[in-house]
Tab-separated table of C-alpha atoms in Angstrom:
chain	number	residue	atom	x	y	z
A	165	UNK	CA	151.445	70.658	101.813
A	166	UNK	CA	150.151	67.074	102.131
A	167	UNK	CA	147.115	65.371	101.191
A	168	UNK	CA	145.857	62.148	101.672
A	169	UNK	CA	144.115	61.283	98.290
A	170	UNK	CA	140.612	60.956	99.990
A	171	UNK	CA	138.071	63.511	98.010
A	172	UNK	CA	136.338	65.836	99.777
A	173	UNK	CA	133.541	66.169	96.359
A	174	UNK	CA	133.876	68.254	93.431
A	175	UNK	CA	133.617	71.735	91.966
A	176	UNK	CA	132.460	73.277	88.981
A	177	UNK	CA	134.706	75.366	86.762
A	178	UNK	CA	133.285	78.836	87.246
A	179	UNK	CA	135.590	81.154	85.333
A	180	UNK	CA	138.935	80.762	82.888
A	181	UNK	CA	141.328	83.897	82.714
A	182	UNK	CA	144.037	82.626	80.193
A	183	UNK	CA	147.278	85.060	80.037
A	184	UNK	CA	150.648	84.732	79.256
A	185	UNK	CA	152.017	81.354	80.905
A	186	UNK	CA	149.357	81.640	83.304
A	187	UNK	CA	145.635	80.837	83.567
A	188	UNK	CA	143.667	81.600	86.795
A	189	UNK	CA	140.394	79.994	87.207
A	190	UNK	CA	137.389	80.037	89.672
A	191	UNK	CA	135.654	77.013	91.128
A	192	UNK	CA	132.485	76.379	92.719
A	193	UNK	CA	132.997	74.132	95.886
A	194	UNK	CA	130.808	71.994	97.737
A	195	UNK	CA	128.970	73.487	100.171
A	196	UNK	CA	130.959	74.340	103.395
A	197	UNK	CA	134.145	73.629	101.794
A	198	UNK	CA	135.674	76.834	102.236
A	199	UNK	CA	134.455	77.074	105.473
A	200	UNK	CA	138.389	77.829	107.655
A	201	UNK	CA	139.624	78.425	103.799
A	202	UNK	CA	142.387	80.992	103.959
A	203	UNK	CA	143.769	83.015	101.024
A	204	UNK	CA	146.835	81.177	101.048
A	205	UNK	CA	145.744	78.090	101.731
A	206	UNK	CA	146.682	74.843	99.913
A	207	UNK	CA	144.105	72.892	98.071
A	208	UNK	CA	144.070	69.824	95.359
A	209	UNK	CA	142.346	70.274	92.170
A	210	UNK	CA	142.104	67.440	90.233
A	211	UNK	CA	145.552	65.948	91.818
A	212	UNK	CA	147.258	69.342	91.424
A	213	UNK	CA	148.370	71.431	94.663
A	214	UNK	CA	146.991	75.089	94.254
A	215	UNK	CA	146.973	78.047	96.299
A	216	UNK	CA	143.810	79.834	97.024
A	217	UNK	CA	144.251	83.459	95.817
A	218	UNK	CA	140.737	84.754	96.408
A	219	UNK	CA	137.485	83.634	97.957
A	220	UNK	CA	133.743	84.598	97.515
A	221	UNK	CA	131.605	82.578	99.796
A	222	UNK	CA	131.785	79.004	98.021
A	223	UNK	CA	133.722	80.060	95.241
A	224	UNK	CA	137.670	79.877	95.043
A	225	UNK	CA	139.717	81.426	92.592
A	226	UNK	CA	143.931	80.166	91.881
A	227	UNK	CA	146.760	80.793	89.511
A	228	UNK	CA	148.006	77.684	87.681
A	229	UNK	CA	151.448	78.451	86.235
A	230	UNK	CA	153.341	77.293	83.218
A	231	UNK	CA	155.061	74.238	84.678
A	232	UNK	CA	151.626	73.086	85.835
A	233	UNK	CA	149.886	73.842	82.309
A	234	UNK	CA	152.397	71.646	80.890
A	235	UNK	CA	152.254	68.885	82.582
A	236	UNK	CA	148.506	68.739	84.295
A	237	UNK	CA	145.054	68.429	82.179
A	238	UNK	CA	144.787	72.392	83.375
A	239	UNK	CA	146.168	73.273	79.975
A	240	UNK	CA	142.508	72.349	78.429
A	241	UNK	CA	140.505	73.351	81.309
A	242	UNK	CA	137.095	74.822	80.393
A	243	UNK	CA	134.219	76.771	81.521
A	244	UNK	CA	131.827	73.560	83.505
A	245	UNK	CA	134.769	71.576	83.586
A	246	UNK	CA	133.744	69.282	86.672
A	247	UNK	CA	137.447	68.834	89.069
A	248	UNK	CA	137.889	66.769	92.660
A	249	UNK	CA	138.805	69.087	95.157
A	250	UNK	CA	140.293	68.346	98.934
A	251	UNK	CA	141.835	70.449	101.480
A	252	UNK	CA	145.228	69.721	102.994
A	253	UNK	CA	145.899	67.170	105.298
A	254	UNK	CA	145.733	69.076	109.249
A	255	UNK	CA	147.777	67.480	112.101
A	256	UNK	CA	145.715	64.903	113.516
A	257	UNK	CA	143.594	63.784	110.209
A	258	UNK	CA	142.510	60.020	109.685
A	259	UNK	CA	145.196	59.012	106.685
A	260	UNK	CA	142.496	57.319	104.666
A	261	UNK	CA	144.658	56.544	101.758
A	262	UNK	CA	147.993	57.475	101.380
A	263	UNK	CA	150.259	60.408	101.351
A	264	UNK	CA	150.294	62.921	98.256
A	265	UNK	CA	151.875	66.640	97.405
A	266	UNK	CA	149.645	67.652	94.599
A	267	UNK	CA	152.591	67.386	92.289
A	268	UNK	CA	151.483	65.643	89.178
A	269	UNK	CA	154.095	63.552	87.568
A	270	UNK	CA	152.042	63.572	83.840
A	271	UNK	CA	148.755	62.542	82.254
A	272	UNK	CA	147.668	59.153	81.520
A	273	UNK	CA	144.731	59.186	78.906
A	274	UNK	CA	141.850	56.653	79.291
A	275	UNK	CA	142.068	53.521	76.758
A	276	UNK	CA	139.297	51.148	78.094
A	277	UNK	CA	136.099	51.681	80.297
A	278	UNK	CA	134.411	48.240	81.487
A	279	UNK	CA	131.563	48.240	83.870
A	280	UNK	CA	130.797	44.385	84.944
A	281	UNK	CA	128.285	44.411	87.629
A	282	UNK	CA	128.952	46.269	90.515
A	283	UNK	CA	131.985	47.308	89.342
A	284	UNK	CA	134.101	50.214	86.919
A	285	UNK	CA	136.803	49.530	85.300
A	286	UNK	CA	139.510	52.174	83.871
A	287	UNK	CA	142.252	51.344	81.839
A	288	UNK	CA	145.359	53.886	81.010
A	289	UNK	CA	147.413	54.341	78.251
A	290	UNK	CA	150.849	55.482	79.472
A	291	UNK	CA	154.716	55.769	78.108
A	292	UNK	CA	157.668	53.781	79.075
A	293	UNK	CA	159.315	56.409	81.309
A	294	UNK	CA	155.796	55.899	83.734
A	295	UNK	CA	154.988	52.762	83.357
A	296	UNK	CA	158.042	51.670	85.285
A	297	UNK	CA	157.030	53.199	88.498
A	298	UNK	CA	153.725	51.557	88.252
A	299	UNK	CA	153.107	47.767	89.768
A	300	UNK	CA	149.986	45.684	90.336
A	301	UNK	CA	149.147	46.380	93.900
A	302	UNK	CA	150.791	49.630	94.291
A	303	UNK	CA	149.047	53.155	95.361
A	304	UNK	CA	148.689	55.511	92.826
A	305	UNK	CA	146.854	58.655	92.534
A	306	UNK	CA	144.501	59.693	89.317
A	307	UNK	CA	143.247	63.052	89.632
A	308	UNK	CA	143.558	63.269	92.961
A	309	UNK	CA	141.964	60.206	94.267
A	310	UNK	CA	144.469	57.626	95.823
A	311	UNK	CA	143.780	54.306	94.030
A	312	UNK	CA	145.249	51.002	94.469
A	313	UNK	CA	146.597	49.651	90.737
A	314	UNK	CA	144.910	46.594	89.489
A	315	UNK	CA	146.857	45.051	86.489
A	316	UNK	CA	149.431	46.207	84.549
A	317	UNK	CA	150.842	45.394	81.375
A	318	UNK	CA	154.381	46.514	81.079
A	319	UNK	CA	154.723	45.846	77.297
A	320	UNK	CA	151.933	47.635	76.055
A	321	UNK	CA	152.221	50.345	78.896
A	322	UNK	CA	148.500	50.118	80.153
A	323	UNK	CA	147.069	49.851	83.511
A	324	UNK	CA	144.072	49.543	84.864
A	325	UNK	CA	142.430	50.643	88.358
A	326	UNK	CA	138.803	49.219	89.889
A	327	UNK	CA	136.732	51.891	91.195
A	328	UNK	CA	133.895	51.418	94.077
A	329	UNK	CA	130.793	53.405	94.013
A	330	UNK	CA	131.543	55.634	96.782
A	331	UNK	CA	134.579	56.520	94.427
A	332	UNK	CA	132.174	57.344	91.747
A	333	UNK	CA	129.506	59.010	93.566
A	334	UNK	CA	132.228	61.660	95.240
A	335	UNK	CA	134.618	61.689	92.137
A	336	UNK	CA	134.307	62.677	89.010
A	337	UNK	CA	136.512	59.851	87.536
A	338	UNK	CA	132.923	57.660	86.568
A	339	UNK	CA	131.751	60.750	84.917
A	340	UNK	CA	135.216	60.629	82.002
A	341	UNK	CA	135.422	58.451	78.767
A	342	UNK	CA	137.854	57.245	76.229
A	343	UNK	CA	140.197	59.724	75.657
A	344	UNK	CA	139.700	61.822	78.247
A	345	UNK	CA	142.965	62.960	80.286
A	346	UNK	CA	143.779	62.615	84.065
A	347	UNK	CA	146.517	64.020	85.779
A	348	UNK	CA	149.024	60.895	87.536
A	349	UNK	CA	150.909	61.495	90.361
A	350	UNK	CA	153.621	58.397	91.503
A	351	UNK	CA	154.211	57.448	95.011
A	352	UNK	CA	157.276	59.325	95.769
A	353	UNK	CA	158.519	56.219	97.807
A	354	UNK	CA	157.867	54.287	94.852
A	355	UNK	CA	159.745	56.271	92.073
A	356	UNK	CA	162.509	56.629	94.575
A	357	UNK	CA	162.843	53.027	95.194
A	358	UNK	CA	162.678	52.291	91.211
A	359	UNK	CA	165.628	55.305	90.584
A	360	UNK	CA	167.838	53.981	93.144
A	361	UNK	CA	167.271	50.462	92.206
A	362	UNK	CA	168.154	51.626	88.030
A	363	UNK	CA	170.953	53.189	89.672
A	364	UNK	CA	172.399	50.484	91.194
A	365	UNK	CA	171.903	48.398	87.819
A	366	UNK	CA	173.835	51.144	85.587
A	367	UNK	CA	176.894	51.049	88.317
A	368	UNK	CA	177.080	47.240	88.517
A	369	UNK	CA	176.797	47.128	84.181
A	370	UNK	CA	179.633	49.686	83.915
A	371	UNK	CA	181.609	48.919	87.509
């Protein structure tokens, strides 16, 4: 499935079922979002790709597996928890920002929070293997919402993303702090660009 990193709103955390390697959890969705909502049908939580696995009016239920726990924020989700939510991509659709899968490549965790006027500004606190695939100017997407990267500061692996007020009225990245999680997911043309070009390096080292 593809989305376009465009929030629809957000949902409330209704209900947490942990089990063995798997959690299912309920959300409460804006209203009319699950109008044409299939069981079956793709949506992004929070950046992550889930399918819908029961539905009560407004309220969605999924299974998030192991490989997601380990790598998303779902692996502390709670009760209230407050997630972005948007429904797959449909032939036709405006791309309003760019394309995503809902597969999260890690969590970055919040280092900074400025707020000069008219303006919000998040820094990230990353690790070397992700901070190569991340350049001032490039699309990224933080919890679901497709962002363009402001600066970034390679040797102390931080980067930072401006955020408009439509951003914060529909998201819920102006509602985190310092040391809060969000999920990260690269631009798959941009990691592939970055692999081939390391690639190429390594074989013209050792050639």
């Amino acid at each position: 499935m593809v989305f376009t990193g465009i929030v629809e709103g957000t949902g409330t955390i209704s209900n947490v079922v942990e089990l063995d390697n798997l959690t299912q959890i309920s959300i409460d969705m804006p209203s009319k979002f699950s109008n044409e909502i299939k069981i079956g049908a793709s949506v992004c939580v929070d950046g992550v790709c889930l399918t819908v696995c029961s539905i009560d009016n407004d309220n969605l239920s999924f299974d998030v597996i192991m490989e997601t726990l380990n790598v998303t924020t779902f692996s502390n989700v709670k009760i209230g928890d407050i997630v972005n939510v948007e429904r797959s991509m449909k032939l036709g659709d405006e791309l309003g920002g760019h394309l995503l899968s809902g597969h999260v490549s890690t969590t970055v965790t919040i280092s900074k929070l400025e707020n000069p006027e008219n303006n919000h500004i998040i820094t990230f606190q990353t690790d070397l293997e992700t901070i190569k695939y991340i350049f001032p100017k490039g699309y990224i997407a933080l919890n679901g919402v497709s962002l363009t990267v402001g600066e970034v500061d390679k040797s102390n692996q931080t980067f930072n993303v401006y955020l408009i007020p439509e951003t914060l009225r529909l998201t819920n990245l102006g509602n985190k702090v310092v040391g809060n999680r969000i999920n990260l997911e690269i631009e798959t043309q941009t990691r592939n660009m970055v692999d081939t070009l390391s690639e190429i390096n390594k074989e013209s080292i050792h050639g």
